[in-house]
Amino acid sequence: MSYHVNLPLSEARFAIFLASQRLTWFAQQASELCFLR
């Protein structure tokens, strides 16, 4: 039972981690574009 509950939680945490990584990268790219202008 706990295995079926922990697996989706770990996958959700990993998905959130990847999303945060992409958001930070996108923010850096946007800030660099603003500075270039």
Tab-separated table of N, CA and C in Angstrom:
chain	number	residue	atom	x	y	z
A	1	MET	N	0.839	-1.202	0.000
A	1	MET	CA	0.000	0.000	0.000
A	1	MET	C	0.874	1.251	0.000
A	2	SER	N	1.837	1.263	0.913
A	2	SER	CA	2.686	2.457	0.999
A	2	SER	C	3.490	2.637	-0.289
A	3	TYR	N	3.833	1.521	-0.931
A	3	TYR	CA	4.612	1.615	-2.169
A	3	TYR	C	3.804	2.328	-3.261
A	4	HIS	N	2.517	1.982	-3.354
A	4	HIS	CA	1.686	2.604	-4.377
A	4	HIS	C	1.468	4.086	-4.076
A	5	VAL	N	1.594	4.462	-2.814
A	5	VAL	CA	1.387	5.871	-2.460
A	5	VAL	C	2.682	6.659	-2.646
A	6	ASN	N	3.814	6.030	-2.308
A	6	ASN	CA	5.081	6.753	-2.383
A	6	ASN	C	5.553	6.952	-3.821
A	7	LEU	N	5.229	6.017	-4.702
A	7	LEU	CA	5.702	6.134	-6.079
A	7	LEU	C	5.150	7.384	-6.769
A	8	PRO	N	3.829	7.629	-6.760
A	8	PRO	CA	3.319	8.855	-7.376
A	8	PRO	C	3.874	10.107	-6.706
A	9	LEU	N	4.090	10.053	-5.392
A	9	LEU	CA	4.628	11.225	-4.707
A	9	LEU	C	6.033	11.524	-5.207
A	10	SER	N	6.853	10.499	-5.349
A	10	SER	CA	8.214	10.726	-5.827
A	10	SER	C	8.193	11.233	-7.267
A	11	GLU	N	7.293	10.688	-8.078
A	11	GLU	CA	7.201	11.150	-9.461
A	11	GLU	C	6.733	12.598	-9.509
A	12	ALA	N	5.795	12.958	-8.639
A	12	ALA	CA	5.310	14.337	-8.608
A	12	ALA	C	6.423	15.276	-8.162
A	13	ARG	N	7.188	14.843	-7.152
A	13	ARG	CA	8.296	15.687	-6.694
A	13	ARG	C	9.325	15.858	-7.804
A	14	PHE	N	9.615	14.787	-8.545
A	14	PHE	CA	10.585	14.877	-9.637
A	14	PHE	C	10.066	15.789	-10.742
A	15	ALA	N	8.763	15.702	-11.033
A	15	ALA	CA	8.178	16.565	-12.057
A	15	ALA	C	8.242	18.023	-11.625
A	16	ILE	N	7.953	18.275	-10.345
A	16	ILE	CA	8.028	19.642	-9.824
A	16	ILE	C	9.470	20.139	-9.882
A	17	PHE	N	10.424	19.245	-9.574
A	17	PHE	CA	11.835	19.625	-9.625
A	17	PHE	C	12.230	20.013	-11.050
A	18	LEU	N	11.817	19.216	-12.029
A	18	LEU	CA	12.145	19.536	-13.421
A	18	LEU	C	11.477	20.843	-13.843
A	19	ALA	N	10.238	21.047	-13.410
A	19	ALA	CA	9.530	22.277	-13.764
A	19	ALA	C	10.232	23.490	-13.174
A	20	SER	N	10.684	23.371	-11.927
A	20	SER	CA	11.377	24.495	-11.292
A	20	SER	C	12.693	24.765	-12.006
A	21	GLN	N	13.388	23.698	-12.426
A	21	GLN	CA	14.643	23.883	-13.159
A	21	GLN	C	14.383	24.625	-14.471
A	22	ARG	N	13.326	24.242	-15.182
A	22	ARG	CA	13.011	24.898	-16.452
A	22	ARG	C	12.572	26.342	-16.221
A	23	LEU	N	11.826	26.580	-15.143
A	23	LEU	CA	11.380	27.941	-14.854
A	23	LEU	C	12.566	28.839	-14.539
A	24	THR	N	13.515	28.328	-13.740
A	24	THR	CA	14.685	29.146	-13.406
A	24	THR	C	15.503	29.411	-14.668
A	25	TRP	N	15.651	28.408	-15.536
A	25	TRP	CA	16.397	28.596	-16.779
A	25	TRP	C	15.689	29.619	-17.666
A	26	PHE	N	14.360	29.524	-17.770
A	26	PHE	CA	13.599	30.467	-18.584
A	26	PHE	C	13.721	31.883	-18.024
A	27	ALA	N	13.712	31.999	-16.689
A	27	ALA	CA	13.847	33.319	-16.069
A	27	ALA	C	15.223	33.901	-16.373
A	28	GLN	N	16.249	33.075	-16.338
A	28	GLN	CA	17.599	33.555	-16.650
A	28	GLN	C	17.677	34.006	-18.105
A	29	GLN	N	17.089	33.239	-19.005
A	29	GLN	CA	17.108	33.609	-20.420
A	29	GLN	C	16.356	34.924	-20.632
A	30	ALA	N	15.212	35.079	-19.983
A	30	ALA	CA	14.415	36.300	-20.138
A	30	ALA	C	15.168	37.501	-19.576
A	31	SER	N	15.817	37.322	-18.434
A	31	SER	CA	16.558	38.434	-17.832
A	31	SER	C	17.730	38.828	-18.727
A	32	GLU	N	18.382	37.840	-19.346
A	32	GLU	CA	19.498	38.151	-20.242
A	32	GLU	C	18.997	38.906	-21.471
A	33	LEU	N	17.829	38.514	-21.991
A	33	LEU	CA	17.269	39.214	-23.147
A	33	LEU	C	16.924	40.656	-22.781
A	34	CYS	N	16.390	40.858	-21.595
A	34	CYS	CA	16.040	42.213	-21.156
A	34	CYS	C	17.303	43.056	-21.004
A	35	PHE	N	18.370	42.452	-20.497
A	35	PHE	CA	19.613	43.203	-20.306
A	35	PHE	C	20.247	43.537	-21.659
A	36	LEU	N	20.112	42.643	-22.630
A	36	LEU	CA	20.690	42.910	-23.951
A	36	LEU	C	19.969	44.076	-24.617
A	37	ARG	N	18.677	44.188	-24.392
A	37	ARG	CA	17.922	45.294	-24.970
A	37	ARG	C	18.224	46.567	-24.193
